[in-house]
Tab-separated table of C-alpha atoms in Angstrom:
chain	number	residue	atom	x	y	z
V	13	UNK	CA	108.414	128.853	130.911
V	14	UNK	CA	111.345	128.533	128.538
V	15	UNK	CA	111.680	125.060	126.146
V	16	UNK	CA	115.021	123.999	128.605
V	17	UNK	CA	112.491	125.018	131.993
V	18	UNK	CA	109.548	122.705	130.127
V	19	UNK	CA	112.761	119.737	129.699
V	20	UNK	CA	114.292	119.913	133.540
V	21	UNK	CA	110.330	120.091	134.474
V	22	UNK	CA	110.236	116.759	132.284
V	23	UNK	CA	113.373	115.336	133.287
V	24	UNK	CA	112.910	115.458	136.895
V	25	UNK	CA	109.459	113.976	136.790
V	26	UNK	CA	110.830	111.002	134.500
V	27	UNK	CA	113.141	110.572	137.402
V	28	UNK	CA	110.508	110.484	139.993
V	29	UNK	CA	107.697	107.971	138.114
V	30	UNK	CA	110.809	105.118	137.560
V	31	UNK	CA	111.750	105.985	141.342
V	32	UNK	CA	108.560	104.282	141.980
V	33	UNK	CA	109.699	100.907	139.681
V	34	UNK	CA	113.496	101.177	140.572
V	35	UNK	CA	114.346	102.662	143.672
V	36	UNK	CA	115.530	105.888	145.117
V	37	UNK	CA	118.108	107.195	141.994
V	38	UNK	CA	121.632	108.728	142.810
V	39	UNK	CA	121.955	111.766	141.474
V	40	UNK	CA	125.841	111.929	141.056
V	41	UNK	CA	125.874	108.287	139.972
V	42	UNK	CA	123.041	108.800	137.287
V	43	UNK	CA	122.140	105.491	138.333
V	44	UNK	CA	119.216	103.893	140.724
V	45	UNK	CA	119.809	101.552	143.458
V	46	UNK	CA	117.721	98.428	142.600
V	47	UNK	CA	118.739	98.175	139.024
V	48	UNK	CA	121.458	98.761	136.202
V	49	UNK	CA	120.417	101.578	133.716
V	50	UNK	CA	121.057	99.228	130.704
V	51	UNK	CA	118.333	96.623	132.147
V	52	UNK	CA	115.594	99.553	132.703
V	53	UNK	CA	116.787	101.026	129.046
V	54	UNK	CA	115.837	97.329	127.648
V	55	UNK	CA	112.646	97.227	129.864
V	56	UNK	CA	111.333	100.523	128.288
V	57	UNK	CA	112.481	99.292	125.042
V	58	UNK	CA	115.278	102.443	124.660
V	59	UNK	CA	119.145	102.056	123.107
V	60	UNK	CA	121.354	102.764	125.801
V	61	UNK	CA	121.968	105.896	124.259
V	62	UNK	CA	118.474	107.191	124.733
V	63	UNK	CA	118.185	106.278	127.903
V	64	UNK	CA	121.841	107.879	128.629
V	65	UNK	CA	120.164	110.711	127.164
V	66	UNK	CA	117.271	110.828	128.948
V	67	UNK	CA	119.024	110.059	132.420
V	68	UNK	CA	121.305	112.855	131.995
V	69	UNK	CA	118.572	115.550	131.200
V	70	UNK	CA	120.294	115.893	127.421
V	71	UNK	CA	116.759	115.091	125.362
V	72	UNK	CA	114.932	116.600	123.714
V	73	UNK	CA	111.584	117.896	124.792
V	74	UNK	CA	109.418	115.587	123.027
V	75	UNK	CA	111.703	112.515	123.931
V	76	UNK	CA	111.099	113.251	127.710
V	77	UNK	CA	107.275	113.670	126.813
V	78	UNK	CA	107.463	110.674	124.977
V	79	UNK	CA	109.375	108.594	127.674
V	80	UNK	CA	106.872	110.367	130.987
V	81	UNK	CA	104.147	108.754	128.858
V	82	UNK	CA	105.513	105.225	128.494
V	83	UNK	CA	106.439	104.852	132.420
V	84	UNK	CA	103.188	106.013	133.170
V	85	UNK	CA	101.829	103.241	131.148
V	86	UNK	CA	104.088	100.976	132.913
V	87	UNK	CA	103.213	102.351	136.510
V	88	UNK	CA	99.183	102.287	135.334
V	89	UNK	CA	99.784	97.901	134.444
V	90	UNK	CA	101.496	97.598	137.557
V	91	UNK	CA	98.749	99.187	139.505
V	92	UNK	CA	96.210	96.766	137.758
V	93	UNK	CA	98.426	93.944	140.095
V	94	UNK	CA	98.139	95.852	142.912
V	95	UNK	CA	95.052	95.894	145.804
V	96	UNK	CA	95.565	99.566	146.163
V	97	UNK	CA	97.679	99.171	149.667
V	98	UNK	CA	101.015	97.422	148.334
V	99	UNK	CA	103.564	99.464	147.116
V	100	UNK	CA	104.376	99.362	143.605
V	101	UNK	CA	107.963	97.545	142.731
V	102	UNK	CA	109.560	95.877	140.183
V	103	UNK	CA	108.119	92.041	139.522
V	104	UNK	CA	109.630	89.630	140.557
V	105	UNK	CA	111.060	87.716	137.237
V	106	UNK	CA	108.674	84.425	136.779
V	107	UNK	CA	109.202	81.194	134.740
V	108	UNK	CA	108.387	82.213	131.271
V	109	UNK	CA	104.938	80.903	129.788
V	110	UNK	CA	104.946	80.409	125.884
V	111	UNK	CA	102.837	83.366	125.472
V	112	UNK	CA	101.420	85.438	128.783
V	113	UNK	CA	97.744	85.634	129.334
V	114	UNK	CA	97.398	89.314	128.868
V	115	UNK	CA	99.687	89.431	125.939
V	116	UNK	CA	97.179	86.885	124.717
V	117	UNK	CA	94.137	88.607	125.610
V	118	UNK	CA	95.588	91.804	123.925
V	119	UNK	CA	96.232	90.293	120.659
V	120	UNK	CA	93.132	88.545	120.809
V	121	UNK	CA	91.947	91.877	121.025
V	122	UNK	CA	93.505	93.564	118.287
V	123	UNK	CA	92.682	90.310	116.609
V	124	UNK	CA	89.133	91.038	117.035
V	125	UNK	CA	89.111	94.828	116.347
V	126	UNK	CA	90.400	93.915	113.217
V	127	UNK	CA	88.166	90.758	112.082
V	128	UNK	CA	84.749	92.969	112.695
V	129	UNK	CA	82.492	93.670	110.079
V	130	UNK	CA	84.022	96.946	109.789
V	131	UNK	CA	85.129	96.059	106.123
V	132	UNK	CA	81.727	96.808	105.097
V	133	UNK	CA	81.907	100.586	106.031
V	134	UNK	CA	85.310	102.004	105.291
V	135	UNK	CA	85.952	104.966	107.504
V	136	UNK	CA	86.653	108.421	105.397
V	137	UNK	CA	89.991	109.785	106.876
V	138	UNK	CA	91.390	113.357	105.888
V	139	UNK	CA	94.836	113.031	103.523
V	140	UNK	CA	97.074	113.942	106.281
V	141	UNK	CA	95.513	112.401	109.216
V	142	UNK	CA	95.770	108.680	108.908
V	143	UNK	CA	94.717	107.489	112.096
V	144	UNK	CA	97.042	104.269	111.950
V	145	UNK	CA	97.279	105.022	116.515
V	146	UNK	CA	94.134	102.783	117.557
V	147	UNK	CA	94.927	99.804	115.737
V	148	UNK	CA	98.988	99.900	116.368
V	149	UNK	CA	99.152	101.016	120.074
V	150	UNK	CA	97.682	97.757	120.793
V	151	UNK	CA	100.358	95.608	119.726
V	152	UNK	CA	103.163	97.888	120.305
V	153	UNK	CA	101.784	97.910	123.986
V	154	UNK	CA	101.560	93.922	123.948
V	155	UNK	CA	105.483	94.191	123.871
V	156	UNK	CA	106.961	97.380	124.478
V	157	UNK	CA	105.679	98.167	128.331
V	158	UNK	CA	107.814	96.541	131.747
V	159	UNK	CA	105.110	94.155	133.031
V	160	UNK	CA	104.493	92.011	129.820
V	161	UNK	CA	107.681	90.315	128.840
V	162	UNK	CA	107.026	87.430	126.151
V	163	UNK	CA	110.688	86.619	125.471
V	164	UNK	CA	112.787	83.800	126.193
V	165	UNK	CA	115.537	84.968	128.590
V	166	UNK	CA	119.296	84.339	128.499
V	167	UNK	CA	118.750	82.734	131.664
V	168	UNK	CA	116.686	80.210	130.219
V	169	UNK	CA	118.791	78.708	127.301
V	170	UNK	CA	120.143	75.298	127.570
V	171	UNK	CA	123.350	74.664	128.787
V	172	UNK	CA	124.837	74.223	125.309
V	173	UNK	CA	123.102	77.217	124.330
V	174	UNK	CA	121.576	75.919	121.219
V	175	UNK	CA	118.577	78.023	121.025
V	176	UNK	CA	119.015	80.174	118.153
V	177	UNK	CA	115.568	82.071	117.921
V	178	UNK	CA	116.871	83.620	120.850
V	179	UNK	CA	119.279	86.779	119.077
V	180	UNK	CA	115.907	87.138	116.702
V	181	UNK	CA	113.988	88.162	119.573
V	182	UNK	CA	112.881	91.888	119.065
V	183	UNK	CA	111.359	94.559	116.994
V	184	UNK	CA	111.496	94.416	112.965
V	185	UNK	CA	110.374	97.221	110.657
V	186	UNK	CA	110.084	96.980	106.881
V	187	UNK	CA	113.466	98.452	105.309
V	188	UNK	CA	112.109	99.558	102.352
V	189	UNK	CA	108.737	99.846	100.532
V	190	UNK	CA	107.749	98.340	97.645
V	191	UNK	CA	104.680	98.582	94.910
V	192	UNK	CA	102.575	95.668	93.478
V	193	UNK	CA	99.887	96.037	90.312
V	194	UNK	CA	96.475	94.123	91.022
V	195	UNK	CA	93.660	93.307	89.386
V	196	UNK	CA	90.266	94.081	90.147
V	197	UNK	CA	87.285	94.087	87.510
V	198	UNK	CA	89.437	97.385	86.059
V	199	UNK	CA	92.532	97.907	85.938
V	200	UNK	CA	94.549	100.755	87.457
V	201	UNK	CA	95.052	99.988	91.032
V	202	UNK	CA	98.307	99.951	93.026
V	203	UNK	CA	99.251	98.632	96.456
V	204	UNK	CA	101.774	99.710	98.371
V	205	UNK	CA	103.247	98.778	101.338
V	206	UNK	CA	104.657	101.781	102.938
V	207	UNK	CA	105.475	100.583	106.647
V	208	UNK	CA	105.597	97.447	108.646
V	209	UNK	CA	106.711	96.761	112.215
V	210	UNK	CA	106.737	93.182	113.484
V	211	UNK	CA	107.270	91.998	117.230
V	212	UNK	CA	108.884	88.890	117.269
V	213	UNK	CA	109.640	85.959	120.582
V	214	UNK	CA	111.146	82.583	120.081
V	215	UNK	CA	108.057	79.932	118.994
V	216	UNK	CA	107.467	77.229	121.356
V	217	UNK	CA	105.182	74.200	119.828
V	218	UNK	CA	105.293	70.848	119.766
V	219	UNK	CA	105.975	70.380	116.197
V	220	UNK	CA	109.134	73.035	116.678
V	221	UNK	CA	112.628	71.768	117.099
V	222	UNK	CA	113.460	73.684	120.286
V	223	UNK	CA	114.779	77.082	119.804
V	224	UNK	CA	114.609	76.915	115.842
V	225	UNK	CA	111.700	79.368	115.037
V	226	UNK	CA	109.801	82.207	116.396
V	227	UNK	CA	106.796	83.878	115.689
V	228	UNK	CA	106.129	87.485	114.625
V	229	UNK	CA	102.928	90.032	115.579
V	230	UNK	CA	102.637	92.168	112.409
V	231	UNK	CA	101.378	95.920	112.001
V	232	UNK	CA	100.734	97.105	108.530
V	233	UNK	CA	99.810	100.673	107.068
V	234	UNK	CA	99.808	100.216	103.591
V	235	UNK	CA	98.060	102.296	100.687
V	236	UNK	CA	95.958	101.705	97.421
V	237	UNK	CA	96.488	103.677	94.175
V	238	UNK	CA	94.890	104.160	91.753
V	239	UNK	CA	96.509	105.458	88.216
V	240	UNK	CA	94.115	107.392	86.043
V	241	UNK	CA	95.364	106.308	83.295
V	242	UNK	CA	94.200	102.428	84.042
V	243	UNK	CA	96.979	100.518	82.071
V	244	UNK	CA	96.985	96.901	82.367
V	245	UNK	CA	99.035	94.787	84.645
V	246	UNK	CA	101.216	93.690	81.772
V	247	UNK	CA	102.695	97.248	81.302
V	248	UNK	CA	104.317	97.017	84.811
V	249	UNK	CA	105.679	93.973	84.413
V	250	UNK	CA	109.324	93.358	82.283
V	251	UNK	CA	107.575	91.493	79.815
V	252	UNK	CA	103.706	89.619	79.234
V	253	UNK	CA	103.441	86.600	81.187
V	254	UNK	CA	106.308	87.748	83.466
V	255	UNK	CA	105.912	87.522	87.439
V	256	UNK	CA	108.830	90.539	87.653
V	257	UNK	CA	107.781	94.155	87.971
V	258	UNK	CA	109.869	96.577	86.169
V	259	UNK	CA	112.719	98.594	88.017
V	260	UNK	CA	111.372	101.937	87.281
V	261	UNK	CA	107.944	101.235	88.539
V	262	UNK	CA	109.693	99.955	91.762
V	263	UNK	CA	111.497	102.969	92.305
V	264	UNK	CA	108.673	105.523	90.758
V	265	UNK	CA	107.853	107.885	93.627
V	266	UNK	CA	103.711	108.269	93.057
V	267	UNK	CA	103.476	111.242	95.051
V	268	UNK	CA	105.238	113.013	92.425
V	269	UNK	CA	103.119	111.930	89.382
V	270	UNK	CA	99.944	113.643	88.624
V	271	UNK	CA	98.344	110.020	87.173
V	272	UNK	CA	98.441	108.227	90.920
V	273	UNK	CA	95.899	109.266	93.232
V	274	UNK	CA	95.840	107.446	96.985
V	275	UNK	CA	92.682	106.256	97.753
V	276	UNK	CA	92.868	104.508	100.864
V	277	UNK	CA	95.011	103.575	103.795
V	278	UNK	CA	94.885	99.741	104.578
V	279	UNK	CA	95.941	98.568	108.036
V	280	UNK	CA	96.801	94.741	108.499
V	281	UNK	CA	97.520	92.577	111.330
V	282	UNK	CA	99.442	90.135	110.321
V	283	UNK	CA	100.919	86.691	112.208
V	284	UNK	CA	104.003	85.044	110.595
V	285	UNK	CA	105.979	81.615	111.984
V	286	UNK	CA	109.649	81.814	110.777
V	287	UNK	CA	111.719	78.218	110.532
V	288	UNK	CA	115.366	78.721	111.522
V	289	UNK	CA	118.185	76.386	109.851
V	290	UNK	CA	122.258	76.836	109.993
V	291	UNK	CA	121.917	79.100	106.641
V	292	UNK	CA	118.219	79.542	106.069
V	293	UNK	CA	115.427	81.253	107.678
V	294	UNK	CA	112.257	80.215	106.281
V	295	UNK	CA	108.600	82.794	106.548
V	296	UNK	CA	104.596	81.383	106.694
V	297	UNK	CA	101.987	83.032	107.925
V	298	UNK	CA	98.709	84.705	107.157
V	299	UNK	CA	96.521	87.909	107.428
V	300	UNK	CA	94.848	87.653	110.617
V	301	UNK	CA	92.615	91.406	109.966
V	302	UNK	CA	92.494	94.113	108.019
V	303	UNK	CA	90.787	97.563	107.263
V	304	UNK	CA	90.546	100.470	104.797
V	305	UNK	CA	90.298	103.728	105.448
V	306	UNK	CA	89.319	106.181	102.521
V	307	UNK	CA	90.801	109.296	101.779
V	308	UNK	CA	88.357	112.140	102.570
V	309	UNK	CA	85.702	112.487	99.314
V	310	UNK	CA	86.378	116.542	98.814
V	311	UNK	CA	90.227	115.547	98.359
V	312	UNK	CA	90.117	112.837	96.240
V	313	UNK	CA	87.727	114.983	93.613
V	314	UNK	CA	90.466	117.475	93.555
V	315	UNK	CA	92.601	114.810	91.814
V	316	UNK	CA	89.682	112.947	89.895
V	317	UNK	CA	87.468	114.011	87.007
V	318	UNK	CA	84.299	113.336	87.947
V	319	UNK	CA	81.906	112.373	91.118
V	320	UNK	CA	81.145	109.300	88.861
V	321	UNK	CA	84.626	108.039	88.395
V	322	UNK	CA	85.060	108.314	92.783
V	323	UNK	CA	82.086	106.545	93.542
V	324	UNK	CA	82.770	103.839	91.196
V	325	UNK	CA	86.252	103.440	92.772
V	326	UNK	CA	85.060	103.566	96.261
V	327	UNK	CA	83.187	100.690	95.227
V	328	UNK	CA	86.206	98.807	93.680
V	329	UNK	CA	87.913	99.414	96.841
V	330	UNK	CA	84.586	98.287	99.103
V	331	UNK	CA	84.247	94.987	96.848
V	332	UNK	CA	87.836	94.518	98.373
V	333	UNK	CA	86.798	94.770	101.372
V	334	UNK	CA	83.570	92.838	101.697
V	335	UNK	CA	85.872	89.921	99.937
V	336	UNK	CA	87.857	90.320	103.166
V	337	UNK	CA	90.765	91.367	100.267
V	338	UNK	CA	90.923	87.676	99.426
V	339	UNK	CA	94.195	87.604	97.835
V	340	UNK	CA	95.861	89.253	99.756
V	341	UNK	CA	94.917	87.246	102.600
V	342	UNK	CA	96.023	83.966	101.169
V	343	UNK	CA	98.801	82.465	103.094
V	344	UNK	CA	102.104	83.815	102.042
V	345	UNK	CA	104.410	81.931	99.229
V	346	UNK	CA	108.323	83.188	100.303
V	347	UNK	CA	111.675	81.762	98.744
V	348	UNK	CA	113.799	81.809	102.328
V	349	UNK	CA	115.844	84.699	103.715
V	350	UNK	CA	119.208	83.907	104.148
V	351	UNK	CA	120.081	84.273	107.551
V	352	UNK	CA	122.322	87.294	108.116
V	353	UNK	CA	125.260	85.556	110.119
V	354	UNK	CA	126.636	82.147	109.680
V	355	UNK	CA	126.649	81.924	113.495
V	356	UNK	CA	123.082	82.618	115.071
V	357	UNK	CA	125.423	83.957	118.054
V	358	UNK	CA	126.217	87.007	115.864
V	359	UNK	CA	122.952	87.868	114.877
V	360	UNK	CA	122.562	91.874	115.732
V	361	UNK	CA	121.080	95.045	115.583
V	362	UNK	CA	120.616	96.172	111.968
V	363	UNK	CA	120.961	92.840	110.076
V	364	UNK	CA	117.875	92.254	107.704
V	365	UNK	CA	116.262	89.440	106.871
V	366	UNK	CA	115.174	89.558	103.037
V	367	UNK	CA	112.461	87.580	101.652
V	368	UNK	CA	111.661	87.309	98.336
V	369	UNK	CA	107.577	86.386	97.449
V	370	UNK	CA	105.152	86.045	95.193
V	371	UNK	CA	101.358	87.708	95.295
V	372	UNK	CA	98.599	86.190	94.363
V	373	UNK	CA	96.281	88.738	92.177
V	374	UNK	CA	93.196	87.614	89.915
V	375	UNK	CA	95.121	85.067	87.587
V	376	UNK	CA	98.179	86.868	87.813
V	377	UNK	CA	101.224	85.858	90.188
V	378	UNK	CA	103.517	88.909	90.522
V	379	UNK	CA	106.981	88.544	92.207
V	380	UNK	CA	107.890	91.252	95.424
V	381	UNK	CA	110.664	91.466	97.942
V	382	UNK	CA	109.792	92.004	101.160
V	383	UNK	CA	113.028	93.113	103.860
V	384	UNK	CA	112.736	93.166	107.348
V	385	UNK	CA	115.551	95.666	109.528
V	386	UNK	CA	116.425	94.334	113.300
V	387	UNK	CA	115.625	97.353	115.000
V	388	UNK	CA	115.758	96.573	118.353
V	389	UNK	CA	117.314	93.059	119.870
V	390	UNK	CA	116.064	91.682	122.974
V	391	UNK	CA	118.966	89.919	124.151
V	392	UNK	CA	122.421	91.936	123.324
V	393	UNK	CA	124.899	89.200	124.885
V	394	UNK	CA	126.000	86.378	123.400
V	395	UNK	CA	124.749	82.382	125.368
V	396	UNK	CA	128.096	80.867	126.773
């Protein structure tokens, strides 16, 4: 079987599993009979151009595998509400509770996979296999699957439509990495947050102003360093006693120089409250768990000089870990982001939210920006 016989395979059995959540589907009208394509795209968290894509059979082979997986997901929840004889349909849409049991028994979860004892025994991971999947599917499933919905609906805003977490509702990922120097008892260690994608649904608490804040579910894959030649702190920074890091070691690519060596992957879970005002947007929150995962030993003595010199940074690295990385799980100190429109209304799709923070390390205070990109948007339309 040819690659376009494996993708009209695919395609029709996409069409089939969402017959079973939408409907029978209309072949000449692309469209099924329950339900608009544009709401199912939003349910399965696709652009309407991916879904177009997928709809019309135009996708790529490993989008249709990709999208066969997630409305099997979706059909296996919905069976879970099910006593075996009922047919499966759509849900009925329900009042919205501030946060839905089993989205808070699956962060609990996640929560709890990350809080173990685990820090005690890093796992030893090949270079190229960081196995990031266990610890993010959990939260990306929390949010991203038909039958748990967290969000506040259009439908629900007040009348005047003052509500303006609402059109911050969605997916974030971190726009662009960035590097920060710490201190352990030697120096020569880097962190280095590589990736970050944050779910985010309007907070509702008693202390909140209705509609002006929401809360964020964090996953982190980060990486440690560590630079052979061990220079102190001070050398990265644009002068002694400075909190700024200099521009080139912001933009110095570490793959590319022989003196870095990755040690570890570390993988975060991180919960963040954000305070909306008319030109503000103001970010708390803490580390709720986190992991390391070492680089496999017969790599990292390609790289290093000696079996000595690993050893003693494994235990570095594990002294981080049994300290539950202290610092870095401090709660957050963040100047506010300015908020990306004037008018909440017009908050959209690719606007960023750019916070710029300070890190706690040893007796040092070192300044980093962190930028979030609006990847996805729950609610498109504007309240009116």
């Amino acid at each position: 079987m040819n690659n376009q016989d494996n993708i009209s395979v695919l395609h029709q059995k996409f069409i089939e599993l969402l017959e079973q959540l939408y409907g029978s589907f209309n072949k000449e009208k692309n469209k099924f009979e329950s339900t608009s394509n544009s709401k199912i795209a939003r349910d399965l968290f696709y652009s309407d151009s991916q879904f177009s894509r997928l709809i019309n059979g135009t996708a790529s082979e490993g989008e249709f595998k990709r999208a066969v997986r997630n409305v099997e997901r979706s059909l296996e929840l919905a069976s879970l509400k099910t006593d075996g004889t009922t047919p499966v349909v759509a849900p009925k849409k329900q009042k919205r509770s501030p946060l839905p049991a089993i989205l808070f028994l699956a962060l609990t979860f996640s929560t709890l996979y990350f809080a173990i004892p685990y820090f005690t025994t890093p796992e030893v991971i090949a270079e190229n296999q960081p196995q990031e999947a266990s610890r993010f599917d959990m939260l990306k499933w929390s949010f991203e699957n038909h039958y748990i919905n967290p969000y506040v609906k259009l439908k629900e805003l007040p009348e005047d439509c003052y509500y303006p977490c609402y059109k911050y509702q969605g997916k974030w990922t971190l726009e662009k990495e960035y590097k920060i120097p710490f201190f352990r008892e030697r120096n020569g260690f880097h962190y280095v947050a590589k990736e970050a994608t944050m779910y985010s649904n309007c907070l509702q608490a008693e202390r909140i102003t209705e509609g002006e804040a929401f809360e964020g579910y964090e996953y982190q894959r980060h990486e440690i360093w560590y630079d052979k030649r061990e220079l102190p702190i001070d050398s990265f920074l644009v002068h002694s006693g400075s909190t700024k890091i200099r521009p080139e070691y912001t933009n110095a690519v570490f793959e590319e120089d022989a003196n870095f060596v990755k040690i570890a992957y570390v993988h975060t879970f991180f919960r963040g409250e954000y305070a909306i005002d008319s030109a503000s947007v103001y970010r708390s929150g803490k580390v709720i768990g986190r992991d390391i995962e070492f680089i496999a030993d017969e790599q990292l003595l390609e790289s290093l000089s000696s079996t000595k010199l690993l050893e003693d940074l494994k235990s570095e690295v594990n002294a981080i870990a049994q300290n539950r990385l202290e610092d870095f799980s401090k709660p957050i100190n963040c100047s506010p982001a300015k908020a990306p429109k004037n008018d909440f209304h017009l908050v959209d799709e690719g606007d960023t939210l750019e916070f710029n923070c300070q890190f706690s390390t040893g007796r040092f205070l070192v300044d980093y920006n962190k930028t979030y990109r609006l990847e996805y948007q729950y609610i498109n339309n504007v309240c009116r």
